Coordinates of C-alpha atoms in Angstrom, one line a residue:
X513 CA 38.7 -58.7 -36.4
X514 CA 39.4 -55.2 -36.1
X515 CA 36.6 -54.3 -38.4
X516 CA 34.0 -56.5 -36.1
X517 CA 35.2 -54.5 -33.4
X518 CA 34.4 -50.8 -35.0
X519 CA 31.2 -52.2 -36.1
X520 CA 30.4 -53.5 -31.9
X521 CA 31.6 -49.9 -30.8
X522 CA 29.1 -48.0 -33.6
X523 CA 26.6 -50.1 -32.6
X524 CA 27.2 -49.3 -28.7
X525 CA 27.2 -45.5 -29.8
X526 CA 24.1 -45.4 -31.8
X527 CA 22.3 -47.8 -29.2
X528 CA 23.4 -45.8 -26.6
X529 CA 22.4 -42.5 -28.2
X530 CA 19.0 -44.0 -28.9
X531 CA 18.3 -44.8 -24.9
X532 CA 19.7 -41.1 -24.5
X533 CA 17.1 -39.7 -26.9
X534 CA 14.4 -42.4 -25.5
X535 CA 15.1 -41.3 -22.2
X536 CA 14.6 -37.8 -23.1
X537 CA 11.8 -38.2 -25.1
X538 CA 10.0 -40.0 -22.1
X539 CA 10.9 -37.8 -19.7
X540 CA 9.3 -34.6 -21.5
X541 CA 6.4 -36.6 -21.9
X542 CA 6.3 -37.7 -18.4
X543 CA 6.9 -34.1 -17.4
X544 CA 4.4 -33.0 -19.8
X545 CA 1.8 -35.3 -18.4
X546 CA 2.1 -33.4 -15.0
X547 CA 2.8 -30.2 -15.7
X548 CA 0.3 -29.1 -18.9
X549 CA -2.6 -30.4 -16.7
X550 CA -1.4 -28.0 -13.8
X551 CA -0.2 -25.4 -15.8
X552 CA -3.8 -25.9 -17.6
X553 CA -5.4 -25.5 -14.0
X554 CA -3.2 -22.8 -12.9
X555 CA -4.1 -20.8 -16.4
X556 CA -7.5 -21.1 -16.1
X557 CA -7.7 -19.3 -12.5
X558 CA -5.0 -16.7 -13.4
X559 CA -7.4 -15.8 -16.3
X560 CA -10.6 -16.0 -13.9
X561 CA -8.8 -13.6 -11.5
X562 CA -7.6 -11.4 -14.4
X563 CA -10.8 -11.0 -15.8
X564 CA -12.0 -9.9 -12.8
X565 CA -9.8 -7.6 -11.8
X566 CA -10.5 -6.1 -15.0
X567 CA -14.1 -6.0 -15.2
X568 CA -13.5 -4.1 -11.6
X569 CA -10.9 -1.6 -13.0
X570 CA -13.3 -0.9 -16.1
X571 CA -16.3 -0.3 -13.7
X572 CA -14.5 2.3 -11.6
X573 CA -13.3 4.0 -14.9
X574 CA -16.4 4.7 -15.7
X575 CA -17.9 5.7 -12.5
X576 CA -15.5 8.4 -12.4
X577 CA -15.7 9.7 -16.0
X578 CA -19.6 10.1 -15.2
X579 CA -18.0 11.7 -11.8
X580 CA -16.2 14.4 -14.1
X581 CA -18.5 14.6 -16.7
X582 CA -21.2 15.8 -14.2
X583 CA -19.5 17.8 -11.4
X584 CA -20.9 15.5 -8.9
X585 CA -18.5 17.1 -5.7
X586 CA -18.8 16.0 -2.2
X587 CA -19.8 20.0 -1.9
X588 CA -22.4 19.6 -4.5
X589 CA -24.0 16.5 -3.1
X590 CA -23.7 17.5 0.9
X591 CA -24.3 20.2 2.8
X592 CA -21.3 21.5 4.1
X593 CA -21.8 25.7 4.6
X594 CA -19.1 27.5 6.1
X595 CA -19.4 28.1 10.2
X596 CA -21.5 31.7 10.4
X597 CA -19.9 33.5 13.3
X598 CA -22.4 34.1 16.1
X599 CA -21.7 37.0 18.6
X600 CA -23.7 35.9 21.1
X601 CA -22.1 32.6 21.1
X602 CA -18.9 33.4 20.1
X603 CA -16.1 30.9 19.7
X604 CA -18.3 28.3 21.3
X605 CA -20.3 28.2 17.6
X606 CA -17.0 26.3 16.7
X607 CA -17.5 22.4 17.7
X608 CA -14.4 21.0 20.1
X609 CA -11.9 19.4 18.4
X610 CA -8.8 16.5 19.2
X611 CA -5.9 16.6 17.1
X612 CA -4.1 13.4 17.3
X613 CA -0.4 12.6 16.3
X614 CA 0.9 9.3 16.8
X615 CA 4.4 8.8 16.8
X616 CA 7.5 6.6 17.2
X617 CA 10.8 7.5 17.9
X618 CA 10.1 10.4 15.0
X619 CA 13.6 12.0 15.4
X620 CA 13.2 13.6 11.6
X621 CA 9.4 14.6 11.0
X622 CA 8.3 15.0 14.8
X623 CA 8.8 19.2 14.3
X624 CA 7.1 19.0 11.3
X625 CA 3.7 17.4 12.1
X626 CA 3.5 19.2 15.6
X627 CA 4.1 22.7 14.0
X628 CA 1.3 21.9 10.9
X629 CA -1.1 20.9 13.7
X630 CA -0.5 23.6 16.0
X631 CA -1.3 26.3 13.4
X632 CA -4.4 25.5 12.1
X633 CA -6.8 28.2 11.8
X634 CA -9.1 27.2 14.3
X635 CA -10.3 29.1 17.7
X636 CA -7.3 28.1 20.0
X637 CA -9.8 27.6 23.1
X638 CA -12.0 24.7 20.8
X639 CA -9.5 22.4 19.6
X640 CA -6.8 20.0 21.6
X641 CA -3.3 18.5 20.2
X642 CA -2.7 15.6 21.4
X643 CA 0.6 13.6 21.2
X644 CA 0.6 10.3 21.5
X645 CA 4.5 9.2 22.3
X646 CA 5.4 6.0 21.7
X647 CA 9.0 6.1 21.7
X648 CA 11.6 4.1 23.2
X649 CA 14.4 6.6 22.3
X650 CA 14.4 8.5 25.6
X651 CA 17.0 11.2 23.3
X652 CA 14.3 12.0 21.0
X653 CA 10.9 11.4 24.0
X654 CA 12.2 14.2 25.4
X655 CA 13.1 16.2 22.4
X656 CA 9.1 15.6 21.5
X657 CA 8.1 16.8 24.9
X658 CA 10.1 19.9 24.5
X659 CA 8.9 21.0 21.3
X660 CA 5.1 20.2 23.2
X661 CA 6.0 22.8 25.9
X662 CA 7.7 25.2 23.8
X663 CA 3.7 25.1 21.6
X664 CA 2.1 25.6 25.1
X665 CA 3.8 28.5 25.8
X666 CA 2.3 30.3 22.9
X667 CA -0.8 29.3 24.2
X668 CA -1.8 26.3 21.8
X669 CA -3.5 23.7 24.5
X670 CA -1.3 20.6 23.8
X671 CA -1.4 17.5 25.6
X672 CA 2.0 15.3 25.7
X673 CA 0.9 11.5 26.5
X674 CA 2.8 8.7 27.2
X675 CA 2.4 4.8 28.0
X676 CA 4.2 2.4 29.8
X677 CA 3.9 -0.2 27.0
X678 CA 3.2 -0.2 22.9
X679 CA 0.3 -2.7 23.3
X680 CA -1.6 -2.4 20.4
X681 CA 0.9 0.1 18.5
X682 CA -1.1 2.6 16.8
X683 CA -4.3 1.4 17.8
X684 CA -3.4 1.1 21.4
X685 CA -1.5 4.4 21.3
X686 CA -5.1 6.2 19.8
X687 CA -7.5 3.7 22.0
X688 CA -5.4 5.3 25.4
X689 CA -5.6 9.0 24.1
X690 CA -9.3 8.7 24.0
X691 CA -9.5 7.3 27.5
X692 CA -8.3 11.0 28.7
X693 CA -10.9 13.0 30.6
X694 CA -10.5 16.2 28.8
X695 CA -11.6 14.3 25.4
X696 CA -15.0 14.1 26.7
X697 CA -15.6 17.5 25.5
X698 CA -14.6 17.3 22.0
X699 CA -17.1 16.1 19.3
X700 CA -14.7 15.1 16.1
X701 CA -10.9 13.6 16.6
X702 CA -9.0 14.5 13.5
X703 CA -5.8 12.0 12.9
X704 CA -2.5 12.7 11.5
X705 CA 0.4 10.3 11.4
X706 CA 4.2 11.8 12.5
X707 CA 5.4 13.1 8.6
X708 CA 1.6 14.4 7.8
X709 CA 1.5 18.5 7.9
X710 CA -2.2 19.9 7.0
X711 CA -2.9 23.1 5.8
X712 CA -4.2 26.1 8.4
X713 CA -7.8 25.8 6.8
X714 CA -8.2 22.2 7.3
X715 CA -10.6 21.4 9.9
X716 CA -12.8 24.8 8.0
X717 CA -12.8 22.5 4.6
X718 CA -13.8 18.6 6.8
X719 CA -15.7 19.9 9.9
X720 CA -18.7 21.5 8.3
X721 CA -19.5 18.1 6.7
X722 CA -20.2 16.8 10.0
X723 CA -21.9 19.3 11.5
X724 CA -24.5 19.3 8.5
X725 CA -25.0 15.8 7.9
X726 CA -25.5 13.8 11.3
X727 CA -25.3 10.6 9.3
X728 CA -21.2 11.0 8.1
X729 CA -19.0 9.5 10.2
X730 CA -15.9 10.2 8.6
X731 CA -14.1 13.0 6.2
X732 CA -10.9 11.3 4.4
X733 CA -8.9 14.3 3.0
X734 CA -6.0 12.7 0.1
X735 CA -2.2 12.6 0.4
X736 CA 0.2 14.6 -1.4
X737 CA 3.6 13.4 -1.6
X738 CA 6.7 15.9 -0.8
X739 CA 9.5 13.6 -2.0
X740 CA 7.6 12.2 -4.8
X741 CA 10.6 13.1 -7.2
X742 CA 13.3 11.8 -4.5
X743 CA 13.9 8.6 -6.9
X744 CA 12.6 6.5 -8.9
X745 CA 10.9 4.2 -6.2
X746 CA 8.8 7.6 -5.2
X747 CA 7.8 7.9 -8.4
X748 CA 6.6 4.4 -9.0
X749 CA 4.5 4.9 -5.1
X750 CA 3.1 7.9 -6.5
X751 CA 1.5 6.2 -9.3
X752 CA -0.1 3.5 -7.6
X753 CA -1.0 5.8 -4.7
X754 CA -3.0 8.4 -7.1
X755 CA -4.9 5.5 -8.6
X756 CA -5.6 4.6 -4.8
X757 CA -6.8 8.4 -4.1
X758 CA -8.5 9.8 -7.8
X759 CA -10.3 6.5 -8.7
X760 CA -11.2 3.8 -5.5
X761 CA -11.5 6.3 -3.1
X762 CA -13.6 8.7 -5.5
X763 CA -15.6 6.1 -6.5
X764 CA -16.5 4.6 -2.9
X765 CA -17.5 8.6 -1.7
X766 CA -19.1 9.4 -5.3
X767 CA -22.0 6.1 -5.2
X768 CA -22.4 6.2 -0.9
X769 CA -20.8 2.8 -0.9
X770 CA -17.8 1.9 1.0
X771 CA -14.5 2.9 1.0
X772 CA -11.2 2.4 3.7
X773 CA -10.2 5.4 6.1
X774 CA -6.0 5.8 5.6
X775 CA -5.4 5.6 9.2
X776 CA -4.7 9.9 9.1
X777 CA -5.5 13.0 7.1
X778 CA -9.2 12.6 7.9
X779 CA -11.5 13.6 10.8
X780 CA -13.8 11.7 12.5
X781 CA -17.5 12.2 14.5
X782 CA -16.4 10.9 18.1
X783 CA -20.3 8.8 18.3
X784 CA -18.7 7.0 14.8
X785 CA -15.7 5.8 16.7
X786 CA -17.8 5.3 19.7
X787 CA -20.8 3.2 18.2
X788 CA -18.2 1.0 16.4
X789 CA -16.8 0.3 19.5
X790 CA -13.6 2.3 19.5
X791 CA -10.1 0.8 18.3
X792 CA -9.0 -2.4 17.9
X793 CA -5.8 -3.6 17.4
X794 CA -6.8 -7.4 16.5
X795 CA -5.0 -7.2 12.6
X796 CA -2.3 -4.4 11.6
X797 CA -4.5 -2.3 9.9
X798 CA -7.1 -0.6 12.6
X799 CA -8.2 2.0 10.7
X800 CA -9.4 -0.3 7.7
X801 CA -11.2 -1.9 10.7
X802 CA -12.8 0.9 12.1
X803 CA -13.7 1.9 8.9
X804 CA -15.6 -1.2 8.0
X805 CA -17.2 -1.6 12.0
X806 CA -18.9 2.0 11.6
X807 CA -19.7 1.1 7.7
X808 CA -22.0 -1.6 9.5
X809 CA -23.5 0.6 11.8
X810 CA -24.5 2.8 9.1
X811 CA -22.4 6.0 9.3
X812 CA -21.7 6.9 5.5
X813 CA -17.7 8.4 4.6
X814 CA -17.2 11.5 2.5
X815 CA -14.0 11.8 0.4
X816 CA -12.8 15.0 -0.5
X817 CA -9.8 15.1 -3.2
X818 CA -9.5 18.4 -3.3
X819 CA -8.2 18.7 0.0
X820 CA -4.2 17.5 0.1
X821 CA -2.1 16.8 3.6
X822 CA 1.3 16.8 2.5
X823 CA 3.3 13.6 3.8
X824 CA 6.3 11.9 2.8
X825 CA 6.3 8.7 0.8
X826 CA 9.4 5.8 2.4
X827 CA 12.1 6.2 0.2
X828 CA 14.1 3.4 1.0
X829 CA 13.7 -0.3 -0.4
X830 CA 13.8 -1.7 3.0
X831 CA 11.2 0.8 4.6
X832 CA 9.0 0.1 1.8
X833 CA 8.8 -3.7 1.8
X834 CA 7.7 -3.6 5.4
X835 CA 5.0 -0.8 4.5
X836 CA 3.8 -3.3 1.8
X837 CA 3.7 -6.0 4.1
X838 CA 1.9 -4.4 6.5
X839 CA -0.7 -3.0 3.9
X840 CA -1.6 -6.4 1.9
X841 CA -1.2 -8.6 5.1
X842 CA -3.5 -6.8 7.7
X843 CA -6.6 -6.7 4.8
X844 CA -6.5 -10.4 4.5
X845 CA -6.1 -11.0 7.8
X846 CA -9.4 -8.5 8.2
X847 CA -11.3 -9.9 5.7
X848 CA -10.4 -13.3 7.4
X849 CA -12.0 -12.1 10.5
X850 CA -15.0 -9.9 9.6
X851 CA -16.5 -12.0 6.6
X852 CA -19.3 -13.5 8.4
X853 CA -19.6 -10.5 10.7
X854 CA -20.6 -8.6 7.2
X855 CA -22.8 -11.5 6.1
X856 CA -24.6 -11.3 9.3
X857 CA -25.0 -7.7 9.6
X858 CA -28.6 -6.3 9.1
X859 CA -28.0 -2.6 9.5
X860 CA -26.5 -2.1 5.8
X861 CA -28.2 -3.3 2.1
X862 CA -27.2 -6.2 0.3
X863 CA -25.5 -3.7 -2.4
X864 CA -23.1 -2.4 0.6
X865 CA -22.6 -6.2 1.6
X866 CA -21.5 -7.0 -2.1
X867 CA -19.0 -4.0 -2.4
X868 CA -17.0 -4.7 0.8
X869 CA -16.4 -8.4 0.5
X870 CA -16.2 -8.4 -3.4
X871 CA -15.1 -5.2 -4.6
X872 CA -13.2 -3.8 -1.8
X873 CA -11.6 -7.2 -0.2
X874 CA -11.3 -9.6 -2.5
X875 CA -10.8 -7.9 -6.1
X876 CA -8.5 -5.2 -4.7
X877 CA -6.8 -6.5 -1.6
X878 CA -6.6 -10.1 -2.7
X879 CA -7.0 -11.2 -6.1
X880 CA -5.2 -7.9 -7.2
X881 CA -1.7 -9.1 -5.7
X882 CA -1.9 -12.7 -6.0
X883 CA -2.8 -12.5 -9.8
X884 CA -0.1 -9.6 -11.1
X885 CA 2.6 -12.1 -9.2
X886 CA 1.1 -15.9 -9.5
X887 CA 0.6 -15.1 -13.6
X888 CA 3.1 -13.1 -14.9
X889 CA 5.9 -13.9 -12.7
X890 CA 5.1 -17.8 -11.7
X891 CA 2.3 -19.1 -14.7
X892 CA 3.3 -17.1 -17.6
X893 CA 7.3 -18.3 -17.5
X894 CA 6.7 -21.8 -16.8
X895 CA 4.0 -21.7 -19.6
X896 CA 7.2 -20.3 -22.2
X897 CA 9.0 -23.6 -21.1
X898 CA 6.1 -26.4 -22.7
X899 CA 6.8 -27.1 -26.1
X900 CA 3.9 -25.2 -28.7
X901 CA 1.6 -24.3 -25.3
X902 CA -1.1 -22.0 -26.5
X903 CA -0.9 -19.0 -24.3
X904 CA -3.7 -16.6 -25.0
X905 CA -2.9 -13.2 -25.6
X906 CA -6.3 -11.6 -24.4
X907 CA -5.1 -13.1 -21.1
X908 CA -1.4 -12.1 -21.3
X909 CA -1.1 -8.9 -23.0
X910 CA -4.9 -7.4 -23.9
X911 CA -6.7 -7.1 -20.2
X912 CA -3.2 -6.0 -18.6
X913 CA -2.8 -3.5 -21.2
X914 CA -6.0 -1.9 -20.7
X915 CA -5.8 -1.9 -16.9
X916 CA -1.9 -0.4 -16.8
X917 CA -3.6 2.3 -19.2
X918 CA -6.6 2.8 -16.7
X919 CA -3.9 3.5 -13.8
X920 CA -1.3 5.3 -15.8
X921 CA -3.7 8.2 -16.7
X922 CA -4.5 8.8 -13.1
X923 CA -0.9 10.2 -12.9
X924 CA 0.1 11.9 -16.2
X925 CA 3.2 13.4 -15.3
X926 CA 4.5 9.7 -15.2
X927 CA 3.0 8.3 -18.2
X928 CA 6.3 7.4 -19.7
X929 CA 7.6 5.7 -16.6
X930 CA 4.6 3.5 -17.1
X931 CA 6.9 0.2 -18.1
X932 CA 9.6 0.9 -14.9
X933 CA 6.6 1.1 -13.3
X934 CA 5.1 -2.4 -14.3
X935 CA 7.9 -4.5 -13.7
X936 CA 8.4 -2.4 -10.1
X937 CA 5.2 -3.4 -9.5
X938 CA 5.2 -7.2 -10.3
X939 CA 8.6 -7.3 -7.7
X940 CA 6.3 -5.6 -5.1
X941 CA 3.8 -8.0 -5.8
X942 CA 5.8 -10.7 -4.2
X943 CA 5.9 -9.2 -1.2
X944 CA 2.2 -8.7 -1.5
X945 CA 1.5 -11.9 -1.9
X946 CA 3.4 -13.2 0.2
X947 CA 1.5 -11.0 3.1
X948 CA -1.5 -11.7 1.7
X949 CA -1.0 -15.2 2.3
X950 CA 0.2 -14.9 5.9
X951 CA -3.2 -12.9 6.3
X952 CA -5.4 -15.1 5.1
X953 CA -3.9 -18.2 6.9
X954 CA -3.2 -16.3 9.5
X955 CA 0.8 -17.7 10.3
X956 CA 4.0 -16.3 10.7
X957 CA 4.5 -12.0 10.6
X958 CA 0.9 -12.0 10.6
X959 CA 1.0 -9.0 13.3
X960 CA 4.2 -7.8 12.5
X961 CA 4.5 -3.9 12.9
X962 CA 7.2 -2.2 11.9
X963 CA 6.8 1.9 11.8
X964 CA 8.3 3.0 8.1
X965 CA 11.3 5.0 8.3
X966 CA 11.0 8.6 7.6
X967 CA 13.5 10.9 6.4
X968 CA 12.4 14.3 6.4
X969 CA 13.9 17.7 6.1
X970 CA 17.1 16.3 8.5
X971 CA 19.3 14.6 5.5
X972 CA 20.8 16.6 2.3
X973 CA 19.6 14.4 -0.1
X974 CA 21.7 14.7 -3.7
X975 CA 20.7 12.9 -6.6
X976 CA 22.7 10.3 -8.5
X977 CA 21.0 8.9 -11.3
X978 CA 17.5 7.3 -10.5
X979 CA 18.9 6.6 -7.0
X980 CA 19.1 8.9 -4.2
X981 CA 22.5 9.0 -1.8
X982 CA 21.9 10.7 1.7
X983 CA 24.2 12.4 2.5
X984 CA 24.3 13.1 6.3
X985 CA 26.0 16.4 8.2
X986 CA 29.7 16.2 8.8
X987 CA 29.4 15.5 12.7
X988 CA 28.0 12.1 11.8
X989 CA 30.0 9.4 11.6
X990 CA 29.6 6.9 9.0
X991 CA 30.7 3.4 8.0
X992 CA 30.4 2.1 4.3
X993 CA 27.0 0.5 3.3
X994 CA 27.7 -3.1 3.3
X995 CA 27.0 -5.0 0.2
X996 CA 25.8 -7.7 1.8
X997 CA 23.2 -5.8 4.0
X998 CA 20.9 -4.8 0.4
X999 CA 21.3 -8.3 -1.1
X1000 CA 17.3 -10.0 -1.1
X1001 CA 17.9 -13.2 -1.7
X1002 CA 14.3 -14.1 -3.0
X1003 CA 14.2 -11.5 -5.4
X1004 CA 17.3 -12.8 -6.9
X1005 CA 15.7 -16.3 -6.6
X1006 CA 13.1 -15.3 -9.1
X1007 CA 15.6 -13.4 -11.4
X1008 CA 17.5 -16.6 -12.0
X1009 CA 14.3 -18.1 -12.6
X1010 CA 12.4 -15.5 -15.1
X1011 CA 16.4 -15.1 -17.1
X1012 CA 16.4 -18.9 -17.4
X1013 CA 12.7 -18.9 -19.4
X1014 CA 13.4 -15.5 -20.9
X1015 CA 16.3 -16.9 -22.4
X1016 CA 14.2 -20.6 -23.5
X1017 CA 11.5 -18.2 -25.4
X1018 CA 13.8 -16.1 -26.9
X1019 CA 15.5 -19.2 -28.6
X1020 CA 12.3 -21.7 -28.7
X1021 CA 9.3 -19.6 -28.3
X1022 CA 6.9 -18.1 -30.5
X1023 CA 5.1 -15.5 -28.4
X1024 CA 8.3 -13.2 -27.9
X1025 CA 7.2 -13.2 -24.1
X1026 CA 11.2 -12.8 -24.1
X1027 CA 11.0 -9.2 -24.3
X1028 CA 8.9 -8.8 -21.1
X1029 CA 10.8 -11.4 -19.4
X1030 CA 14.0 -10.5 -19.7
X1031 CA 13.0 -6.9 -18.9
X1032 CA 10.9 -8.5 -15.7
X1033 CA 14.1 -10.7 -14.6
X1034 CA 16.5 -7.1 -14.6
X1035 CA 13.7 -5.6 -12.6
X1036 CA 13.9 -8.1 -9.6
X1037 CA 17.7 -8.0 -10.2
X1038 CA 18.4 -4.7 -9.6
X1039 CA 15.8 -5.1 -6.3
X1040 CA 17.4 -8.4 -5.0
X1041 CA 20.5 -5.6 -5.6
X1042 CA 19.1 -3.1 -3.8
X1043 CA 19.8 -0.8 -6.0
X1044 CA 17.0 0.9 -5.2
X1045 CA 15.5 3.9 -3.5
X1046 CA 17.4 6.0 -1.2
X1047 CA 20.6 4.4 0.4
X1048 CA 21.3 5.2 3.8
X1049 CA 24.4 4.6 5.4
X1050 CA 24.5 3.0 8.7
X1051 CA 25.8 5.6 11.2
X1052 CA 27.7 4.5 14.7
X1053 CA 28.6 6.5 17.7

């Protein structure tokens, strides 16, 4: 009896394990059923994206090694001869020019950008500065307007403006200063944002471009970064930003197609703005619109590398997120607006047409963010998870190789920072694909503007590792950094997520996409963190 009754409870064991491993076993093939087909899908776009962001990056590589191979310079291919000074004439051989500085509550960097614009070497009675005050800070309005009069008194002709409202933000703020009567007069505006400081000679090294060539409507000058070295998140910007400046930008001037103006360091012909019909504030990037409105009027850009404004690069996590928003949010939401517009357009040749939507909108500004987050932070883990899945390397480690090598080279000095700076990069590519989205669907923060924080000269900044801790003057009082204010939940999300499959390959797999993972899932760690950037304490009165 006792034996029949061991026998019944093996039995029960072995038939339960058996509906256990059954189950299982179904459920991994009812999972597989939906998700290889999806994944397949998914793949097969990633790859088609991939490819194309590749063929693009291997284009413009080439482009500018004929570029430095040759010696084609903007100098070289345009006119551009130093102003000849005429006695008869006198000062009046010099065109008028408007300096514009917009600005927001610019506490730190407001001294910096006046001062750089008030000294350049340019007859004092031919060129305006004009300083467009947005700030709501009546402390530091009134610390701007000082530093204005204190300029006028050495005989600089400054203009302090104000508005009643920030419709528009910067593109309302630069729409109003053009509305003034005394800008009538003045035949080129040049732009420079609040923590921009040009050198004396810069309106000598843009200017003679447009008085020689009546058919440029813009010179874009190229950013140098001051607090590049401030941590390691200024080093990673820099990288991506020189790529930006030495190859898209130098290829757009170098074969007369199109590229973006940066919103400052450049100077434009008042009849470009004009023609284009002047600024609009319709997505958060105006000057990219501008840009393209004047492109289709037929006003060709000149980029000149050479010449560097110095400016300062956001240096906190939380500063930079809202840049990057900003910046892959306001193209999509342009290119969502203008397609047809560029279709349409007669004035320009189909070869123009073809580099603004494909190249320049939806290679660089689209395809570029949702691909680097969708494949190797979404597609590529979820692919590590299905049992003997045939990833293919050309997709997952060849083209990406080749294209971190095309933008690594473009800064040197950083070449061994170059895997920090892939991972950094695929966390930032959340945010730009999340913006991207919002853009193109045109929902939620679509017109979100928020001015990055600047730090300046103000803060003693002392170095701790690959952070930066601020350290502010003694008469400040300060309260601990809450933990809880730097936690990002999302980028935690996905760190839970991309640790889960690095750990799965690294027991199951077969690729060793572990390596990358795990390295990956650290990266949005140490963001979601914030353990990143400079830290600024929170100061209270």
């Amino acid at each position: 009896m006792e034996r029949s009754r061991k026998m019944e409870w093996v039995w029960e064991v072995v038939i339960s394990g058996a509906e256990e491993q059954l189950t299982l076993v179904f459920g991994k093939m009812k999972a597989s059923m939906i998700l290889v087909p999806l994944l397949d899908i998914s793949m097969a776009i990633c790859l088609m994206m991939s490819v194309m962001l590749f063929v693009e990056r291997v284009y413009m590589a080439v482009v500018i090694g004929i570029v430095k191979i040759s010696g084609r310079k903007p100098d070289t291919r345009y006119k551009c001869q130093p102003i000849e000074q005429d006695l008869e004439q006198g000062n009046l051989a010099y065109p008028m020019v408007l300096v514009q500085i917009p600005m927001f509550n610019e506490r730190e960097v407001y001294q910096l950008s006046i001062g750089a614009a008030c000294r350049l070497s340019w007859p004092s009675d031919r060129f305006i500065v004009q300083v467009l005050d947005d700030s709501t800070d009546p402390t530091i309005k009134s610390m701007v307007e000082r530093e204005c009069q204190r300029w006028a008194s050495e005989g600089i002709n400054i203009k302090y403006e104000i508005r009643d409202n920030r419709n528009g933000y910067k593109a309302g703020a630069l729409k109003e200063g053009l509305k003034r009567s005394y800008v009538k007069e003045c035949d080129h505006v040049a732009i420079f944002d609040a923590d921009f400081q040009p050198e004396p000679d810069f309106l000598h090294r843009t200017i003679p471009f447009l008085i020689h060539n009546p058919k440029i409507g813009l010179v874009q000058a190229r950013w140098k970064f001051v607090n590049a070295n401030e941590c390691l998140m200024t080093r990673m910007q820099e990288m991506s930003l020189n790529y930006h400046f030495t190859v898209e930008q130098e290829v757009g001037s170098s074969t007369y197609a199109f590229f973006g103006f940066n919103g400052t360091a450049g100077v434009w012909r008042m009849a470009a703005i004009e023609e284009a019909g002047g600024w609009k504030d319709r997505t958060t990037v105006e000057d990219m619109d501008l840009a393209i409105r004047a492109s289709l009027k037929g006003w060709k850009f000149i980029y000149v590398g050479t010449l560097q404004v110095k400016n300062e690069l956001p240096s906190t996590f939380k500063a930079y997120r809202y840049q990057q928003h900003r910046w892959s949010c306001g193209p999509a939401n342009l290119f969502r607006k203008m397609l047809l517009e560029i279709i349409r357009n007669e004035k320009v040749t189909l070869w123009t047409k073809v580099h603004v939507i494909y190249s320049f909108f939806l290679v660089r500004k689209i395809i570029a963010h949702i691909v680097t987050f969708v494949f190797y932070c979404v597609i590529l883990p979820a692919a590590v998870l299905v049992p003997d899945y045939e990833i293919p390397k050309w997709g997952a480690v060849y083209i990406p190789t080749i294209i971190t090598i095309l933008n690594a080279i473009s800064t040197p000095r950083s070449i061994h920072l170059v895997v920090f700076w892939i991972v950094f990069e695929n966390v930032m590519a959340l945010h730009r694909t999340k913006g991207t989205f919002i853009g193109l669907l045109e929902v939620g923060r679509v017109n979100e503007w928020i001015v990055t924080e600047k730090l300046g000269d103000a803060l003693k900044i002392k170095s701790i590792g690959n952070a930066v801790k601020v350290v502010k003057p003694a008469a400040t009082h300060q309260r601990r950094f809450k933990f809880i204010d730097r936690l990002n939940l999302v980028e935690l999300g996905f760190g839970c997520y991309l640790f889960f499959c690095g750990c799965y390959d690294l027991i199951y797999g077969k690729y060793h996409f572990f390596i990358y993972l795990l390295l990956q899932a650290v990266a949005f760690f140490v963001m979601g963190f914030g353990y990143v950037g400079t830290f600024v304490p929170s100061s209270s009165t």
